[in-house]
Short mmCIF file of C-alpha atoms in Angstrom, two decimals:
data_model
loop_
_atom_site.label_atom_id
_atom_site.label_comp_id
_atom_site.label_asym_id
_atom_site.label_seq_id
_atom_site.Cartn_x
_atom_site.Cartn_y
_atom_site.Cartn_z
CA MET J 386 115.37 69.93 102.10
CA LYS J 387 115.61 71.65 105.47
CA PRO J 388 112.68 73.77 106.74
CA ALA J 389 115.00 76.80 106.78
CA ILE J 390 115.35 76.33 103.03
CA ILE J 391 111.77 75.30 102.29
CA ARG J 392 110.21 78.47 103.71
CA PRO J 393 112.24 81.09 101.82
CA THR J 394 112.46 78.97 98.66
CA SER J 395 108.70 78.40 98.39
CA THR J 396 108.05 82.07 99.18
CA LEU J 397 110.43 83.29 96.49
CA LEU J 398 109.13 80.77 93.94
CA MET J 399 105.58 81.90 94.67
CA GLY J 400 106.54 85.54 94.00
CA VAL J 401 108.74 84.86 90.96
CA THR J 402 106.19 82.54 89.35
CA TYR J 403 103.48 85.17 89.82
CA LEU J 404 105.67 87.78 88.08
CA LEU J 405 106.36 85.36 85.21
CA SER J 406 102.64 84.69 84.84
CA GLU J 407 102.11 88.41 84.18
CA PHE J 408 104.30 88.21 81.06
CA ILE J 409 103.91 84.59 79.94
CA GLN J 410 100.41 83.29 79.31
CA HIS J 411 100.45 79.60 80.20
CA ASP J 412 97.81 77.56 82.01
CA LEU J 413 100.46 75.89 84.17
CA LEU J 414 101.80 79.09 85.76
CA PRO J 415 98.70 80.01 87.87
CA ILE J 416 98.62 76.43 89.13
CA LEU J 417 102.30 76.63 90.09
CA VAL J 418 101.67 79.91 91.93
CA SER J 419 98.93 78.19 93.95
CA ILE J 420 101.11 75.14 94.66
CA PHE J 421 103.96 77.33 95.92
CA ALA J 422 101.46 79.30 98.03
CA LEU J 423 100.26 76.02 99.55
CA ILE J 424 103.82 74.88 100.30
CA THR J 425 104.60 78.30 101.80
CA ILE J 426 101.69 78.30 104.23
CA ILE J 427 102.25 74.65 105.24
CA SER J 428 105.98 75.26 105.82
CA PHE J 429 105.29 78.31 108.00
CA LEU J 430 102.51 76.80 110.13
CA PRO J 431 104.76 74.93 112.61
CA TYR J 432 106.70 78.14 113.30
CA LEU J 433 103.71 80.38 114.00
CA LYS J 434 102.74 81.47 117.48
CA LYS J 435 99.61 79.99 119.02
CA VAL J 436 97.15 82.81 118.24
CA PRO J 437 98.16 83.33 114.57
CA MET J 438 98.20 79.55 114.08
CA ILE J 439 94.65 79.23 115.41
CA LEU J 440 93.46 82.16 113.30
CA ILE J 441 95.09 80.96 110.08
CA GLY J 442 94.04 77.35 110.73
CA SER J 443 90.45 78.51 111.25
CA LEU J 444 90.47 80.47 107.98
CA LEU J 445 91.81 77.48 106.07
CA GLY J 446 89.33 75.15 107.75
CA LEU J 447 86.38 77.38 106.90
CA SER J 448 87.67 77.79 103.34
CA PHE J 449 87.87 74.00 103.04
CA LEU J 450 84.25 73.62 104.18
CA PHE J 451 82.97 76.28 101.79
CA PHE J 452 84.86 74.88 98.81
CA ILE J 453 84.06 71.22 99.51
CA GLN J 454 80.36 72.10 99.49
CA GLY J 455 80.68 74.26 96.41
CA GLU J 456 83.27 74.31 93.65
CA GLY J 457 85.61 71.62 95.01
CA LEU J 458 89.15 71.44 96.39
CA SER J 459 90.79 72.22 93.04
CA ASN J 460 89.27 75.68 93.25
CA MET J 461 90.47 76.02 96.83
CA LEU J 462 94.00 75.42 95.59
CA LEU J 463 93.57 78.23 93.07
CA GLY J 464 92.00 80.37 95.81
CA LEU J 465 95.28 80.27 97.73
CA SER J 466 96.77 82.56 95.07
CA THR J 467 94.08 85.25 95.46
CA ASN J 468 96.38 87.65 97.34
CA VAL J 469 99.68 86.63 95.76
CA SER J 470 99.83 89.78 93.63
CA VAL J 471 99.82 91.78 96.88
CA LEU J 472 102.34 89.43 98.48
CA ALA J 473 104.79 90.01 95.63
CA ILE J 474 105.19 93.58 96.88
CA PHE J 475 105.49 92.35 100.45
CA ILE J 476 108.20 89.85 99.47
CA PHE J 477 110.40 91.92 97.14
CA VAL J 478 110.14 95.56 98.25
CA PRO J 479 112.16 94.90 101.47
CA LEU J 480 115.14 94.11 99.21
CA ILE J 481 115.58 97.89 98.90
CA SER J 482 116.54 97.99 102.58
CA ILE J 483 119.85 96.28 101.64
CA PRO J 484 121.40 99.28 99.80
CA ILE J 485 119.80 101.71 102.29
CA LYS J 486 121.60 99.98 105.15
CA GLN J 487 124.83 99.42 103.22
CA GLY J 488 124.86 103.08 102.19
CA ASN J 489 124.73 104.10 105.86
CA TYR J 490 121.73 106.36 105.22
CA LEU J 491 120.40 105.56 108.69
CA VAL J 492 123.67 106.81 110.20
CA TYR J 493 123.17 110.11 108.37
CA LEU J 494 119.60 110.23 109.66
CA GLU J 495 120.88 109.78 113.21
CA THR J 496 123.33 112.67 112.70
CA VAL J 497 120.50 114.97 111.59
CA PHE J 498 118.40 113.91 114.59
CA ASN J 499 121.18 114.64 117.06
CA HIS J 500 121.88 118.02 115.48
CA TYR J 501 118.35 119.43 115.19
CA ILE J 502 116.16 117.85 117.87
CA LYS J 503 116.02 119.95 121.03
CA THR J 504 112.34 119.60 122.11
CA THR J 505 109.84 116.76 122.33
CA ARG J 506 107.78 118.42 119.60
CA GLN J 507 110.79 118.34 117.29
CA LEU J 508 111.47 114.73 118.30
CA TYR J 509 107.90 113.85 117.36
CA SER J 510 107.95 115.75 114.04
CA TYR J 511 111.36 114.54 112.81
CA THR J 512 110.60 110.94 113.77
CA LYS J 513 107.19 110.96 112.15
CA VAL J 514 108.33 112.55 108.88
CA SER J 515 111.36 110.22 108.73
CA LEU J 516 109.15 107.17 109.22
CA MET J 517 106.73 108.31 106.52
CA GLY J 518 109.65 109.00 104.14
CA VAL J 519 112.02 106.06 104.62
CA GLY J 520 109.23 103.81 105.88
CA SER J 521 107.20 104.34 102.72
CA VAL J 522 109.73 102.03 101.07
CA MET J 523 111.14 99.95 103.94
CA ASN J 524 107.67 99.42 105.49
CA LEU J 525 107.26 98.04 109.02
CA GLY J 526 110.96 97.18 109.28
CA THR J 527 111.71 100.90 109.65
CA VAL J 528 109.83 101.12 112.97
CA PRO J 529 112.32 99.24 115.20
CA ILE J 530 115.26 100.82 113.35
CA LEU J 531 114.08 104.39 113.99
CA PHE J 532 113.13 103.52 117.55
CA GLN J 533 116.67 102.30 118.18
CA LEU J 534 118.18 105.37 116.46
CA THR J 535 116.29 107.61 118.90
CA ASP J 536 116.99 105.40 121.92
CA THR J 537 119.75 107.68 123.22
CA ASP J 538 120.14 108.86 126.80
CA SER J 539 118.48 112.16 125.86
CA TYR J 540 115.49 110.72 124.02
CA LYS J 541 114.96 107.49 125.97
CA PRO J 542 112.68 109.08 128.62
CA TYR J 543 110.21 110.04 125.86
CA ASN J 544 109.12 106.56 124.81
CA MET J 545 105.48 107.48 124.26
CA VAL J 546 106.38 110.52 122.14
CA ARG J 547 108.49 108.30 119.90
CA ALA J 548 105.79 105.61 119.83
CA ARG J 549 103.12 108.09 118.74
CA ALA J 550 105.41 109.54 116.07
CA LEU J 551 106.35 106.14 114.63
CA GLY J 552 102.80 104.81 114.69
CA ARG J 553 101.30 107.85 113.05
CA GLY J 554 104.12 108.14 110.51
CA PHE J 555 103.54 104.53 109.49
CA ALA J 556 99.80 105.16 109.18
CA MET J 557 100.41 108.22 106.97
CA ALA J 558 102.44 106.14 104.50
CA PHE J 559 99.76 103.45 104.77
CA MET J 560 97.30 105.64 102.82
CA TRP J 561 99.43 106.41 99.76
CA SER J 562 102.64 104.40 99.46
CA PRO J 563 102.52 101.97 96.51
CA TYR J 564 104.99 99.79 98.44
CA PHE J 565 102.44 99.03 101.19
CA ILE J 566 100.16 96.02 101.19
CA SER J 567 97.17 98.25 101.99
CA VAL J 568 97.36 100.18 98.72
CA ALA J 569 98.30 97.03 96.80
CA LEU J 570 95.25 95.15 98.14
CA ILE J 571 92.88 97.95 97.16
CA ILE J 572 94.36 98.28 93.66
CA SER J 573 94.18 94.52 93.10
CA TYR J 574 90.39 94.46 93.56
CA PHE J 575 88.98 97.86 92.64
CA ASN J 576 88.98 99.46 89.23
CA VAL J 577 91.37 102.22 90.28
CA GLU J 578 94.99 103.01 89.53
CA TRP J 579 97.58 104.03 92.08
CA ILE J 580 98.10 107.36 90.32
CA GLN J 581 94.44 108.16 91.13
CA LEU J 582 94.82 107.28 94.82
CA PHE J 583 98.19 108.97 95.26
CA PRO J 584 97.11 112.66 95.23
CA ILE J 585 94.36 112.01 97.78
CA GLY J 586 96.52 109.80 99.99
CA ILE J 587 99.60 112.04 100.05
CA SER J 588 97.43 115.11 100.70
CA MET J 589 95.81 113.40 103.68
CA ALA J 590 99.24 112.27 104.89
CA ILE J 591 100.42 115.90 104.90
CA VAL J 592 97.25 116.88 106.74
CA GLY J 593 97.99 114.07 109.20
CA ILE J 594 101.47 115.46 109.85
CA LEU J 595 100.05 118.92 110.60
CA LEU J 596 97.24 117.45 112.69
CA GLY J 597 99.72 115.41 114.70
CA ALA J 598 101.83 118.51 115.40
CA LEU J 599 98.67 120.21 116.67
CA PHE J 600 97.89 117.25 118.93
CA GLU J 601 101.45 117.28 120.29
CA ARG J 602 101.51 121.01 121.03
CA LYS J 603 100.37 120.51 124.63
CA HIS J 604 103.10 117.89 125.23
CA SER J 605 106.04 119.98 124.03
CA GLU J 606 108.99 120.47 126.40
CA VAL J 607 112.72 121.08 126.13
CA ILE J 608 114.84 117.91 126.09
CA PRO J 609 117.81 118.00 128.49
CA LEU J 610 120.71 116.90 126.30
CA GLN J 611 122.75 114.33 128.19
CA ASP J 612 125.15 113.18 125.49
CA GLN J 613 126.38 116.39 123.84
CA SER J 614 129.96 115.15 124.03
CA LYS J 615 129.19 112.38 121.60
CA GLU J 616 130.78 113.29 118.27
CA SER J 617 129.18 112.16 115.04
CA SER J 618 131.38 110.37 112.51
CA VAL J 619 129.97 112.56 109.72
CA SER J 620 129.28 116.29 109.42
CA ILE J 621 125.77 117.67 109.40
CA GLN J 622 126.32 119.00 105.85
CA GLN J 623 127.32 115.55 104.63
CA ALA J 624 124.36 113.96 106.40
CA GLN J 625 121.91 116.44 104.86
CA LYS J 626 123.39 115.83 101.42
CA LYS J 627 123.09 112.04 101.72
CA LEU J 628 119.51 112.20 103.02
CA PHE J 629 118.59 114.49 100.13
CA GLU J 630 120.17 111.90 97.83
CA LEU J 631 117.98 109.19 99.41
CA LEU J 632 114.89 111.36 98.97
CA VAL J 633 115.71 111.92 95.30
CA ILE J 634 116.18 108.16 94.74
CA ILE J 635 112.79 107.40 96.32
CA ILE J 636 111.07 110.13 94.26
CA VAL J 637 112.74 108.98 91.02
CA MET J 638 111.82 105.36 91.72
CA THR J 639 108.20 106.31 92.39
CA THR J 640 108.09 108.50 89.25
CA VAL J 641 109.46 105.66 87.12
CA ILE J 642 106.70 103.41 88.45
CA MET J 643 104.07 106.03 87.54
CA VAL J 644 105.49 106.49 84.03
CA ILE J 645 105.67 102.75 83.35
CA GLU J 646 102.11 102.27 84.57
CA TYR J 647 100.92 105.11 82.33
CA PHE J 648 102.59 103.93 79.13
CA LEU J 649 102.48 100.16 79.54
CA ASP J 650 99.58 97.85 80.17
CA LEU J 651 100.98 96.73 83.53
CA SER J 652 99.66 97.03 87.05
CA VAL J 653 101.78 98.62 89.80
CA LEU J 654 101.41 95.25 91.53
CA THR J 655 103.73 93.88 88.85
CA ILE J 656 105.88 96.96 88.28
CA ILE J 657 106.84 97.59 91.92
CA PRO J 658 108.37 94.15 92.66
CA LEU J 659 110.34 94.28 89.41
CA ILE J 660 111.64 97.80 90.14
CA ALA J 661 112.52 96.72 93.70
CA ILE J 662 114.56 93.76 92.41
CA ILE J 663 116.35 95.79 89.73
CA LEU J 664 117.04 98.75 92.02
CA SER J 665 118.28 96.62 94.91
CA ILE J 666 120.82 94.99 92.57
CA GLY J 667 121.98 98.13 90.76
CA TRP J 668 122.03 100.34 93.87
CA GLY J 669 123.47 97.55 95.99
CA LEU J 670 126.44 97.07 93.66
CA ILE J 671 127.50 100.66 94.37
CA TYR J 672 128.22 99.72 97.98
CA GLN J 673 129.12 96.03 97.74
CA SER J 674 130.97 93.66 95.48
CA PRO J 675 128.85 91.10 93.58
CA ARG J 676 129.92 88.47 96.13
CA GLY J 677 129.02 90.75 99.05
CA LEU J 678 125.64 91.60 97.54
CA ALA J 679 124.92 87.91 96.92
CA ARG J 680 125.68 87.31 100.60
CA SER J 681 123.28 90.10 101.57
CA PHE J 682 120.55 88.56 99.41
CA TYR J 683 121.18 85.17 100.98
CA ASN J 684 120.96 86.66 104.47
CA PHE J 685 117.70 88.29 103.40
CA THR J 686 116.24 84.89 102.50
CA GLN J 687 117.41 83.35 105.77
CA GLU J 688 116.51 86.20 108.14
CA ARG J 689 113.91 88.56 106.69
CA LEU J 690 111.69 86.12 104.78
CA PRO J 691 111.26 83.64 107.67
CA ALA J 692 110.36 86.59 109.92
CA MET J 693 107.44 87.38 107.59
CA GLY J 694 105.70 84.10 108.42
CA ASN J 695 102.68 85.56 110.21
CA GLU J 696 101.90 88.11 107.51
CA LEU J 697 102.59 85.79 104.57
CA SER J 698 100.45 82.99 105.99
CA LEU J 699 97.65 85.34 107.00
CA PHE J 700 97.50 86.95 103.56
CA ILE J 701 97.41 83.59 101.80
CA ALA J 702 94.73 82.25 104.16
CA ALA J 703 92.70 85.47 103.97
CA GLY J 704 92.79 85.33 100.17
CA ALA J 705 91.56 81.73 100.17
CA PHE J 706 88.85 82.59 102.68
CA GLY J 707 87.75 85.60 100.63
CA ALA J 708 87.51 83.45 97.50
CA ALA J 709 85.62 80.77 99.48
CA ILE J 710 82.97 83.07 100.89
CA LEU J 711 82.56 84.65 97.47
CA THR J 712 81.79 81.25 95.93
CA ALA J 713 79.44 80.57 98.85
CA GLY J 714 77.45 83.71 98.03
CA ALA J 715 78.90 86.23 100.49
CA SER J 716 78.56 88.93 97.86
CA ASP J 717 74.82 88.27 97.72
CA TRP J 718 74.57 88.28 101.54
CA ILE J 719 76.31 91.61 101.93
CA ILE J 720 74.30 93.16 99.12
CA TYR J 721 71.14 91.76 100.75
CA PHE J 722 71.96 93.44 104.06
CA ILE J 723 72.89 96.65 102.27
CA ASP J 724 69.51 96.60 100.55
CA LEU J 725 67.74 95.59 103.78
CA PHE J 726 69.04 98.66 105.60
CA GLY J 727 68.63 100.89 102.58
CA ILE J 728 72.34 101.61 102.11
CA SER J 729 72.52 102.51 98.46
CA HIS J 730 74.78 105.56 98.63
CA VAL J 731 78.56 105.40 98.89
CA LEU J 732 78.67 108.35 101.33
CA VAL J 733 76.42 106.40 103.71
CA LEU J 734 78.36 103.16 103.22
CA ILE J 735 81.83 104.58 104.02
CA PRO J 736 81.10 105.49 107.70
CA ILE J 737 79.55 102.03 108.15
CA LEU J 738 82.76 100.48 106.80
CA LEU J 739 84.71 102.47 109.41
CA VAL J 740 82.59 100.93 112.17
CA VAL J 741 82.73 97.38 110.76
CA VAL J 742 86.49 97.30 110.08
CA ASN J 743 87.41 98.80 113.44
CA ALA J 744 84.83 96.98 115.57
CA LEU J 745 86.20 93.68 114.27
CA SER J 746 89.84 94.78 114.65
CA PHE J 747 89.23 95.75 118.29
CA VAL J 748 88.07 92.21 119.08
CA GLY J 749 91.07 90.62 117.35
CA VAL J 750 89.85 90.02 113.78
CA HIS J 751 92.76 91.07 111.57
CA PRO J 752 91.83 93.86 109.10
CA ILE J 753 93.41 91.83 106.29
CA ILE J 754 90.54 89.34 106.60
CA THR J 755 87.87 92.03 106.78
CA MET J 756 89.38 94.12 103.99
CA THR J 757 89.81 91.15 101.67
CA ALA J 758 86.18 90.08 102.13
CA LEU J 759 84.84 93.62 101.75
CA SER J 760 87.04 94.39 98.74
CA ILE J 761 86.06 91.23 96.90
CA THR J 762 82.38 91.85 97.56
CA LEU J 763 82.08 95.61 97.07
CA SER J 764 84.33 95.74 94.00
CA THR J 765 81.98 93.33 92.19
CA SER J 766 78.77 95.02 93.33
CA PRO J 767 76.83 96.84 90.59
CA LEU J 768 75.52 99.25 93.25
CA PHE J 769 78.88 101.02 93.58
CA ILE J 770 80.35 100.43 90.15
CA ASP J 771 80.85 104.18 89.58
CA ASP J 772 82.23 104.88 93.06
CA HIS J 773 85.36 102.70 93.16
CA LEU J 774 87.80 105.56 93.74
CA LEU J 775 85.90 107.06 96.68
CA LEU J 776 85.05 103.64 98.10
CA SER J 777 88.63 102.40 97.87
CA PHE J 778 90.02 105.46 99.66
CA GLY J 779 87.25 105.19 102.24
CA LEU J 780 88.42 101.64 102.95
CA LEU J 781 92.05 102.78 103.19
CA ALA J 782 91.11 105.52 105.67
CA SER J 783 89.13 103.03 107.77
CA TRP J 784 92.04 100.59 107.71
CA MET J 785 94.37 103.40 108.77
CA VAL J 786 92.27 103.95 111.91
CA SER J 787 92.54 100.30 112.93
CA VAL J 788 96.31 100.19 112.24
CA ILE J 789 97.16 102.85 114.82
CA SER J 790 94.19 102.40 117.18
CA SER J 791 93.53 98.69 117.59
CA PRO J 792 95.45 97.07 120.47
CA PHE J 793 95.68 93.93 118.31
CA SER J 794 97.29 95.51 115.24
CA GLY J 795 100.77 94.27 114.35
CA LEU J 796 102.11 97.82 114.51
CA ASN J 797 100.86 98.46 118.06
CA LEU J 798 101.98 95.05 119.29
CA LEU J 799 105.45 95.82 117.92
CA MET J 800 105.44 99.33 119.39
CA SER J 801 104.29 98.11 122.81
CA GLY J 802 107.30 95.80 122.96
CA LEU J 803 109.74 98.51 121.88
CA ALA J 804 108.33 101.16 124.21
CA GLN J 805 107.84 98.68 127.07
CA SER J 806 104.20 99.67 127.40
CA ASN J 807 100.89 97.90 126.78
CA PRO J 808 98.99 97.81 123.45
CA ILE J 809 96.02 99.71 124.89
CA ALA J 810 98.20 102.66 125.94
CA ILE J 811 100.06 102.57 122.61
CA GLY J 812 96.93 102.11 120.49
CA PRO J 813 93.52 103.51 121.48
CA LYS J 814 94.67 105.66 124.39
CA SER J 815 97.37 107.46 122.37
CA ASN J 816 95.96 107.42 118.86
CA LEU J 817 92.20 106.86 118.67
CA ALA J 818 91.28 110.56 118.91
CA PHE J 819 93.96 111.46 116.35
CA ALA J 820 92.91 108.66 113.98
CA LEU J 821 89.21 109.52 114.11
CA SER J 822 89.98 113.22 113.60
CA LEU J 823 92.06 112.42 110.52
CA TRP J 824 89.40 109.99 109.26
CA SER J 825 86.79 112.76 109.60
CA ILE J 826 88.92 115.05 107.44
CA CYS J 827 89.35 112.23 104.91
CA TYR J 828 85.59 111.74 104.85
CA LEU J 829 84.98 115.46 104.23
CA VAL J 830 87.41 115.28 101.30
CA ILE J 831 85.56 112.25 99.94
CA VAL J 832 82.27 114.16 100.20
CA VAL J 833 83.76 117.12 98.31
CA LEU J 834 85.19 114.84 95.64
CA TYR J 835 81.83 113.13 95.25
CA PHE J 836 80.02 116.39 94.53
CA VAL J 837 82.68 117.93 92.28
CA SER J 838 83.37 114.83 90.19
#
């Protein structure tokens, strides 16, 4: 079997087997999930860049040492499946991008942009809201698409405006979208449901949009339109209608997920991948023949899945490492230090988490590793058993800061390449003040919720 087949096949089998294990109780299925996770990470390792390979190899090596001295290698194999429930969302949700692209919704979005955007402030606002809307489903893949859509002669000189808008829009979705790995990771460990996180997250996202507009007020200027002669292939009325249609589909899909979670004993970690698969097929058949859709799915396995190698491998390795340090007593160590410094209140702990997550992210430690370790430990701690909702959103807010501020975050590395700038200018220089301001507002909301609940 060729490597090009091994990587997508093992990844899909890992996700499909996990979904089956949620409906069929059999001792063999969790073992198969772990075996496919092992094959996935081994098949991706030769294709990783040097830094991710060293990082992932180090995590696996440390996990091996912890398990060999503790519960044995059989438990390390099972530990590889720790984050697979989160990865199922990461694997299957991008399938929705197939009907979105085939339905030419991005062309309609470009028409709206060209019609309404006349100033840099409007460029910022439209780009940011579009990223938070479409990107809440299409995830990081929306960033380069929207950057290219706004890479016209008129908008090209405003690279940093577009970079700030895309980065902040992504971070806003990061705090509430059930299709993001951030929310999925939190839900998988803490005793909270997405429907509890959603009102807080979407409210803070709206605040973030308004806060961003305030930050951009001093940068606003009229954009000299250099390509007014360019005629759009669709009318503005048609474009608005199709984008409204897309918005309705996203809202209906999200509502269906909420209803299913409420009435059935299923986690959104299981519901979302299933809805993504069903919707991508049903919606996709509106725009393509069965043969054409099958070709699109095949292209997805050959192009999109192999491109996820860094994230897939890192999540698998981070899950194994989190399980390893838990068996080695990390939970007891963290609780010991919490007790040593007298941190027994969730409102004191949350600002410390902000410092820990971001200090490590600024020196190159991926937040996935930090968040997995903290989530495993804090979710099992009796000290904060009644504070899971506030603690989980506090972690999301802290993670949000690192996503748009750390020069080593995947988002800022991607944006620096697109905007032809450096990660420091894209990350901390452009977004740290904004991110900390939004985090402060999030913290005030957490404080209010603590005292009123």
